[in-house]
Amino acid sequence: MVTPRLTEKRRAALRLAAENPRGTIDPRSVSKADELALETLGYADSIDDCGHAQGAPDPGHLHRGHPHYFRITEAGRAALTAAGTSTEGEPKPMSVKRDRRTATDSAAQLAELDELHREAERLLVATTHRTAYEELVTRHAHLMEHGPVSEFEAVRQELDMYRPVPPPVDPAESIAHHRHRIAVFKPLAEAGVEGAAEGLAEAEAELAAACVFCAIADGVAPAAMVREWPDALAFRPRSGGVNEGHVLVIPRRHVTDAVDDPAVSGATMTRACELGAELDCALNVITSVGEDATQSVFHLHIHLLPRAAGDGLPLPWTPQHATRQAGGDR
């Protein structure tokens, strides 16, 4: 079995966790591969508030249902101390092949990489602080109702440390960062820069995990394209859709839903209507805002659903409406 490396990204996650009062590692700051690597190294573990590790024996089921948190271990803290004076396990720095790139190109690319690292660190810090704050708020509410009083006071004092309250990280900002990473790594990978292909693959995977529609818009994820515009694109749903001819129209720019940015929504609706006019058939033109309104992908998308008499396809509210009609609720 190959021993995982303590990469700079994993070290940064540990460093931020060590600075966190609860030692918690924000799961959004590391990939699943990073989590597995840190657990394999013994530098982090999934532990509940009682100190019980996830997967450890629990004969009396005393810890069943307890929330677990991904936290730095004492071995992880020791590794951070050791890493301060050692380069063992460091990823090799990217080196530009001189026969393919000029010295000027190399300097500019290295500057872009430095900018990426700084932005990644900033987002990681912001996300970690917000996550730690939200965990404390949840714990505070639980202890207020269930006690004990001594622990409640300790958590309340920890909450006082977060003034002002850290704002949440805008998902669009994180997605923009992944897109920037792809833009930087792609030419480096094509030029044969050592490590760039690995960095590009990681950036593409993280973009796809953050927003599958952004990944489609950036050509990272495949889709059956129907039409492309400078500001939008139309494609078939991967599942085949709910009926023949079902098309999704999305903006290239990431906006969460139709009310997130009315200007982008209006432009995207214009594209949807242009395409709908060409279909020359009865249509439902539908978009949703929020999980309670059946939105499942949080990137604005407009459904174009060709309809025909007797096709049997219900609208989202049709079953409820039929029930109310049967019960006399007009």
GROMACS .gro file of C-alpha atoms in nm:
model
  330
    1MET     CA    1   0.000   0.000   0.000
    2VAL     CA    2   0.134   0.342  -0.096
    3THR     CA    3   0.154   0.590   0.192
    4PRO     CA    4  -0.032   0.912   0.106
    5ARG     CA    5   0.164   1.238   0.092
    6LEU     CA    6   0.096   1.534   0.317
    7THR     CA    7   0.037   1.775   0.030
    8GLU     CA    8   0.020   2.150   0.073
    9LYS     CA    9  -0.360   2.143   0.043
   10ARG     CA   10  -0.389   1.879   0.317
   11ARG     CA   11  -0.139   2.065   0.533
   12ALA     CA   12  -0.340   2.388   0.490
   13ALA     CA   13  -0.657   2.209   0.602
   14LEU     CA   14  -0.478   2.075   0.911
   15ARG     CA   15  -0.327   2.414   0.990
   16LEU     CA   16  -0.668   2.582   0.981
   17ALA     CA   17  -0.819   2.304   1.191
   18ALA     CA   18  -0.542   2.348   1.450
   19GLU     CA   19  -0.636   2.717   1.475
   20ASN     CA   20  -1.007   2.630   1.510
   21PRO     CA   21  -1.121   2.610   1.874
   22ARG     CA   22  -1.287   2.274   1.803
   23GLY     CA   23  -1.016   2.140   1.572
   24THR     CA   24  -1.275   2.078   1.302
   25ILE     CA   25  -1.177   2.035   0.939
   26ASP     CA   26  -1.427   2.187   0.698
   27PRO     CA   27  -1.533   1.895   0.472
   28ARG     CA   28  -1.581   2.141   0.185
   29SER     CA   29  -1.215   2.241   0.201
   30VAL     CA   30  -1.082   1.892   0.119
   31SER     CA   31  -1.185   1.630  -0.132
   32LYS     CA   32  -1.290   1.279  -0.037
   33ALA     CA   33  -0.946   1.161  -0.149
   34ASP     CA   34  -0.785   1.413   0.087
   35GLU     CA   35  -1.010   1.299   0.375
   36LEU     CA   36  -0.913   0.935   0.315
   37ALA     CA   37  -0.544   1.030   0.294
   38LEU     CA   38  -0.555   1.226   0.622
   39GLU     CA   39  -0.735   0.938   0.796
   40THR     CA   40  -0.487   0.686   0.654
   41LEU     CA   41  -0.199   0.898   0.785
   42GLY     CA   42  -0.373   0.921   1.122
   43TYR     CA   43  -0.378   1.302   1.105
   44ALA     CA   44  -0.758   1.338   1.120
   45ASP     CA   45  -1.054   1.131   1.228
   46SER     CA   46  -1.432   1.143   1.240
   47ILE     CA   47  -1.508   1.188   1.611
   48ASP     CA   48  -1.828   1.281   1.796
   49ASP     CA   49  -1.852   1.516   2.094
   50CYS     CA   50  -1.790   1.224   2.330
   51GLY     CA   51  -1.460   1.139   2.163
   52HIS     CA   52  -1.600   0.828   1.994
   53ALA     CA   53  -1.446   0.761   1.652
   54GLN     CA   54  -1.680   0.675   1.370
   55GLY     CA   55  -1.661   0.303   1.294
   56ALA     CA   56  -1.517   0.216   1.638
   57PRO     CA   57  -1.692  -0.055   1.845
   58ASP     CA   58  -2.010   0.065   2.015
   59PRO     CA   59  -2.159  -0.244   2.186
   60GLY     CA   60  -2.427  -0.059   2.381
   61HIS     CA   61  -2.515   0.167   2.087
   62LEU     CA   62  -2.449   0.463   2.314
   63HIS     CA   63  -2.321   0.673   2.024
   64ARG     CA   64  -2.583   0.583   1.767
   65GLY     CA   65  -2.715   0.900   1.603
   66HIS     CA   66  -2.448   1.125   1.754
   67PRO     CA   67  -2.318   1.379   1.501
   68HIS     CA   68  -1.956   1.319   1.397
   69TYR     CA   69  -1.708   1.586   1.297
   70PHE     CA   70  -1.392   1.549   1.087
   71ARG     CA   71  -1.121   1.674   1.323
   72ILE     CA   72  -0.745   1.698   1.347
   73THR     CA   73  -0.579   1.440   1.574
   74GLU     CA   74  -0.280   1.482   1.805
   75ALA     CA   75  -0.072   1.305   1.539
   76GLY     CA   76  -0.192   1.567   1.291
   77ARG     CA   77  -0.083   1.848   1.520
   78ALA     CA   78   0.256   1.682   1.564
   79ALA     CA   79   0.290   1.647   1.187
   80LEU     CA   80   0.228   2.020   1.147
   81THR     CA   81   0.505   2.095   1.396
   82ALA     CA   82   0.743   1.860   1.215
   83ALA     CA   83   0.649   2.003   0.877
   84GLY     CA   84   0.765   2.344   0.994
   85THR     CA   85   1.127   2.225   0.975
   86SER     CA   86   1.104   1.951   0.712
   87THR     CA   87   1.016   1.931   0.342
   88GLU     CA   88   0.946   1.555   0.352
   89GLY     CA   89   0.623   1.475   0.174
   90GLU     CA   90   0.616   1.809  -0.007
   91PRO     CA   91   0.483   1.797  -0.365
   92LYS     CA   92   0.746   1.881  -0.620
   93PRO     CA   93   0.724   2.239  -0.744
   94MET     CA   94   0.600   2.279  -1.099
   95SER     CA   95   0.887   2.331  -1.337
   96VAL     CA   96   0.838   2.475  -1.684
   97LYS     CA   97   1.028   2.303  -1.963
   98ARG     CA   98   1.258   2.567  -2.101
   99ASP     CA   99   1.245   2.433  -2.455
  100ARG     CA  100   0.871   2.496  -2.468
  101ARG     CA  101   0.822   2.817  -2.272
  102THR     CA  102   1.016   3.140  -2.251
  103ALA     CA  103   1.148   3.276  -1.921
  104THR     CA  104   0.889   3.556  -1.942
  105ASP     CA  105   0.607   3.304  -1.990
  106SER     CA  106   0.736   3.102  -1.693
  107ALA     CA  107   0.741   3.404  -1.462
  108ALA     CA  108   0.387   3.502  -1.559
  109GLN     CA  109   0.257   3.148  -1.509
  110LEU     CA  110   0.427   3.112  -1.172
  111ALA     CA  111   0.272   3.445  -1.067
  112GLU     CA  112  -0.071   3.308  -1.168
  113LEU     CA  113  -0.008   2.995  -0.963
  114ASP     CA  114   0.086   3.205  -0.660
  115GLU     CA  115  -0.237   3.402  -0.704
  116LEU     CA  116  -0.434   3.076  -0.716
  117HIS     CA  117  -0.274   2.953  -0.394
  118ARG     CA  118  -0.350   3.280  -0.215
  119GLU     CA  119  -0.712   3.276  -0.330
  120ALA     CA  120  -0.750   2.910  -0.230
  121GLU     CA  121  -0.612   2.989   0.115
  122ARG     CA  122  -0.849   3.285   0.156
  123LEU     CA  123  -1.155   3.079   0.060
  124LEU     CA  124  -1.041   2.795   0.285
  125VAL     CA  125  -1.005   3.028   0.584
  126ALA     CA  126  -1.342   3.194   0.519
  127THR     CA  127  -1.523   2.862   0.475
  128THR     CA  128  -1.360   2.704   0.780
  129HIS     CA  129  -1.447   2.997   1.006
  130ARG     CA  130  -1.808   3.000   0.888
  131THR     CA  131  -1.844   2.622   0.932
  132ALA     CA  132  -1.698   2.638   1.284
  133TYR     CA  133  -1.939   2.918   1.372
  134GLU     CA  134  -2.240   2.724   1.238
  135GLU     CA  135  -2.137   2.413   1.434
  136LEU     CA  136  -2.115   2.619   1.753
  137VAL     CA  137  -2.458   2.773   1.692
  138THR     CA  138  -2.609   2.426   1.650
  139ARG     CA  139  -2.432   2.300   1.962
  140HIS     CA  140  -2.538   2.610   2.156
  141ALA     CA  141  -2.906   2.554   2.067
  142HIS     CA  142  -2.884   2.187   2.167
  143LEU     CA  143  -2.722   2.263   2.503
  144MET     CA  144  -2.968   2.544   2.576
  145GLU     CA  145  -3.244   2.284   2.570
  146HIS     CA  146  -3.065   1.976   2.703
  147GLY     CA  147  -2.767   2.107   2.907
  148PRO     CA  148  -2.539   2.062   3.092
  149VAL     CA  149  -2.508   2.425   3.200
  150SER     CA  150  -2.129   2.417   3.231
  151GLU     CA  151  -2.082   2.302   2.871
  152PHE     CA  152  -2.343   2.551   2.753
  153GLU     CA  153  -2.143   2.835   2.910
  154ALA     CA  154  -1.822   2.709   2.748
  155VAL     CA  155  -1.984   2.702   2.404
  156ARG     CA  156  -2.135   3.046   2.462
  157GLN     CA  157  -1.787   3.183   2.537
  158GLU     CA  158  -1.655   3.022   2.217
  159LEU     CA  159  -1.934   3.192   2.023
  160ASP     CA  160  -1.827   3.527   2.165
  161MET     CA  161  -1.498   3.481   1.980
  162TYR     CA  162  -1.683   3.511   1.649
  163ARG     CA  163  -1.755   3.884   1.648
  164PRO     CA  164  -1.829   3.993   1.384
  165VAL     CA  165  -2.002   3.678   1.262
  166PRO     CA  166  -1.810   3.533   0.966
  167PRO     CA  167  -2.018   3.563   0.648
  168PRO     CA  168  -2.092   3.251   0.441
  169VAL     CA  169  -1.881   3.196   0.131
  170ASP     CA  170  -2.080   3.266  -0.185
  171PRO     CA  171  -2.095   2.941  -0.389
  172ALA     CA  172  -2.054   3.149  -0.706
  173GLU     CA  173  -1.723   3.280  -0.571
  174SER     CA  174  -1.596   2.929  -0.508
  175ILE     CA  175  -1.707   2.816  -0.854
  176ALA     CA  176  -1.535   3.118  -1.011
  177HIS     CA  177  -1.215   3.010  -0.833
  178HIS     CA  178  -1.240   2.656  -0.978
  179ARG     CA  179  -1.292   2.805  -1.324
  180HIS     CA  180  -0.986   3.027  -1.277
  181ARG     CA  181  -0.781   2.722  -1.176
  182ILE     CA  182  -0.886   2.540  -1.493
  183ALA     CA  183  -0.794   2.845  -1.706
  184VAL     CA  184  -0.448   2.854  -1.546
  185PHE     CA  185  -0.373   2.481  -1.546
  186LYS     CA  186  -0.498   2.396  -1.893
  187PRO     CA  187  -0.224   2.575  -2.093
  188LEU     CA  188   0.036   2.452  -1.844
  189ALA     CA  189  -0.079   2.093  -1.890
  190GLU     CA  190  -0.071   2.134  -2.269
  191ALA     CA  191   0.284   2.272  -2.242
  192GLY     CA  192   0.399   1.969  -2.043
  193VAL     CA  193   0.455   2.145  -1.713
  194GLU     CA  194   0.519   1.889  -1.441
  195GLY     CA  195   0.218   1.839  -1.215
  196ALA     CA  196  -0.013   2.062  -1.421
  197ALA     CA  197  -0.221   1.775  -1.560
  198GLU     CA  198  -0.287   1.652  -1.204
  199GLY     CA  199  -0.382   2.005  -1.097
  200LEU     CA  200  -0.614   2.043  -1.396
  201ALA     CA  201  -0.788   1.712  -1.326
  202GLU     CA  202  -0.840   1.809  -0.962
  203ALA     CA  203  -0.978   2.153  -1.056
  204GLU     CA  204  -1.216   2.001  -1.311
  205ALA     CA  205  -1.337   1.739  -1.061
  206GLU     CA  206  -1.399   2.005  -0.794
  207LEU     CA  207  -1.589   2.225  -1.040
  208ALA     CA  208  -1.807   1.931  -1.141
  209ALA     CA  209  -1.872   1.849  -0.775
  210ALA     CA  210  -1.955   2.212  -0.697
  211CYS     CA  211  -2.192   2.258  -0.993
  212VAL     CA  212  -2.254   2.004  -1.266
  213PHE     CA  213  -2.411   2.268  -1.495
  214CYS     CA  214  -2.101   2.489  -1.464
  215ALA     CA  215  -1.895   2.184  -1.559
  216ILE     CA  216  -2.112   2.136  -1.869
  217ALA     CA  217  -2.089   2.506  -1.958
  218ASP     CA  218  -1.708   2.491  -1.931
  219GLY     CA  219  -1.680   2.172  -2.137
  220VAL     CA  220  -1.557   1.973  -1.836
  221ALA     CA  221  -1.861   1.743  -1.823
  222PRO     CA  222  -2.030   1.593  -2.132
  223ALA     CA  223  -2.380   1.684  -2.247
  224ALA     CA  224  -2.600   1.635  -2.554
  225MET     CA  225  -2.591   1.992  -2.684
  226VAL     CA  226  -2.890   2.136  -2.869
  227ARG     CA  227  -2.782   2.500  -2.909
  228GLU     CA  228  -2.503   2.729  -2.787
  229TRP     CA  229  -2.500   3.107  -2.750
  230PRO     CA  230  -2.229   3.338  -2.612
  231ASP     CA  231  -2.419   3.372  -2.283
  232ALA     CA  232  -2.620   3.047  -2.262
  233LEU     CA  233  -2.653   2.692  -2.387
  234ALA     CA  234  -2.926   2.431  -2.432
  235PHE     CA  235  -2.885   2.056  -2.389
  236ARG     CA  236  -3.080   1.736  -2.325
  237PRO     CA  237  -3.114   1.613  -1.965
  238ARG     CA  238  -2.883   1.320  -1.893
  239SER     CA  239  -3.178   1.108  -1.782
  240GLY     CA  240  -3.341   1.160  -2.120
  241GLY     CA  241  -3.596   1.402  -1.976
  242VAL     CA  242  -3.957   1.358  -1.876
  243ASN     CA  243  -4.080   1.354  -2.233
  244GLU     CA  244  -3.951   1.353  -2.588
  245GLY     CA  245  -3.787   1.681  -2.678
  246HIS     CA  246  -3.721   1.793  -2.317
  247VAL     CA  247  -3.446   2.060  -2.321
  248LEU     CA  248  -3.267   2.255  -2.046
  249VAL     CA  249  -3.148   2.611  -2.110
  250ILE     CA  250  -2.886   2.749  -1.870
  251PRO     CA  251  -2.669   3.062  -1.846
  252ARG     CA  252  -2.294   3.015  -1.881
  253ARG     CA  253  -2.247   3.236  -1.576
  254HIS     CA  254  -2.331   3.072  -1.245
  255VAL     CA  255  -2.645   3.209  -1.082
  256THR     CA  256  -2.834   3.004  -0.827
  257ASP     CA  257  -3.188   3.049  -0.957
  258ALA     CA  258  -3.425   3.279  -1.146
  259VAL     CA  259  -3.433   3.546  -0.872
  260ASP     CA  260  -3.058   3.545  -0.799
  261ASP     CA  261  -2.975   3.782  -1.085
  262PRO     CA  262  -3.281   3.906  -1.279
  263ALA     CA  263  -3.067   4.039  -1.566
  264VAL     CA  264  -2.906   3.698  -1.626
  265SER     CA  265  -3.243   3.527  -1.582
  266GLY     CA  266  -3.403   3.758  -1.838
  267ALA     CA  267  -3.128   3.695  -2.092
  268THR     CA  268  -3.153   3.320  -2.037
  269MET     CA  269  -3.531   3.327  -2.075
  270THR     CA  270  -3.485   3.515  -2.402
  271ARG     CA  271  -3.264   3.232  -2.530
  272ALA     CA  272  -3.515   2.973  -2.411
  273CYS     CA  273  -3.797   3.153  -2.591
  274GLU     CA  274  -3.591   3.184  -2.910
  275LEU     CA  275  -3.542   2.808  -2.909
  276GLY     CA  276  -3.903   2.745  -2.808
  277ALA     CA  277  -4.028   2.950  -3.102
  278GLU     CA  278  -3.835   2.724  -3.341
  279LEU     CA  279  -3.998   2.412  -3.193
  280ASP     CA  280  -4.339   2.543  -3.307
  281CYS     CA  281  -4.544   2.330  -3.066
  282ALA     CA  282  -4.727   2.353  -2.735
  283LEU     CA  283  -4.477   2.401  -2.453
  284ASN     CA  284  -4.437   2.427  -2.080
  285VAL     CA  285  -4.160   2.676  -1.997
  286ILE     CA  286  -4.072   2.609  -1.634
  287THR     CA  287  -3.806   2.709  -1.382
  288SER     CA  288  -3.796   2.657  -1.005
  289VAL     CA  289  -3.657   2.861  -0.716
  290GLY     CA  290  -3.552   2.665  -0.408
  291GLU     CA  291  -3.561   2.307  -0.290
  292ASP     CA  292  -3.919   2.335  -0.166
  293ALA     CA  293  -4.019   2.433  -0.520
  294THR     CA  294  -3.854   2.113  -0.656
  295GLN     CA  295  -3.523   2.275  -0.760
  296SER     CA  296  -3.255   2.006  -0.741
  297VAL     CA  297  -2.957   2.165  -0.924
  298PHE     CA  298  -2.879   2.509  -0.789
  299HIS     CA  299  -2.775   2.671  -1.116
  300LEU     CA  300  -3.051   2.852  -1.301
  301HIS     CA  301  -3.208   2.622  -1.561
  302ILE     CA  302  -3.521   2.662  -1.769
  303HIS     CA  303  -3.714   2.354  -1.883
  304LEU     CA  304  -3.863   2.350  -2.231
  305LEU     CA  305  -4.123   2.070  -2.235
  306PRO     CA  306  -4.302   2.002  -2.565
  307ARG     CA  307  -4.661   1.898  -2.495
  308ALA     CA  308  -4.932   1.710  -2.682
  309ALA     CA  309  -5.295   1.640  -2.600
  310GLY     CA  310  -5.331   1.334  -2.380
  311ASP     CA  311  -4.958   1.296  -2.311
  312GLY     CA  312  -5.037   1.237  -1.943
  313LEU     CA  313  -4.748   1.450  -1.816
  314PRO     CA  314  -4.853   1.629  -1.494
  315LEU     CA  315  -4.726   1.972  -1.398
  316PRO     CA  316  -4.560   1.994  -1.052
  317TRP     CA  317  -4.885   2.113  -0.893
  318THR     CA  318  -5.131   1.897  -1.092
  319PRO     CA  319  -5.163   1.607  -0.840
  320GLN     CA  320  -5.222   1.848  -0.548
  321HIS     CA  321  -5.471   2.050  -0.752
  322ALA     CA  322  -5.665   1.736  -0.845
  323THR     CA  323  -5.679   1.634  -0.477
  324ARG     CA  324  -5.812   1.974  -0.373
  325GLN     CA  325  -6.070   1.972  -0.650
  326ALA     CA  326  -6.192   1.628  -0.538
  327GLY     CA  327  -6.218   1.755  -0.180
  328GLY     CA  328  -6.418   2.061  -0.280
  329ASP     CA  329  -6.134   2.310  -0.213
  330ARG     CA  330  -6.186   2.573  -0.482
   0.00000   0.00000   0.00000
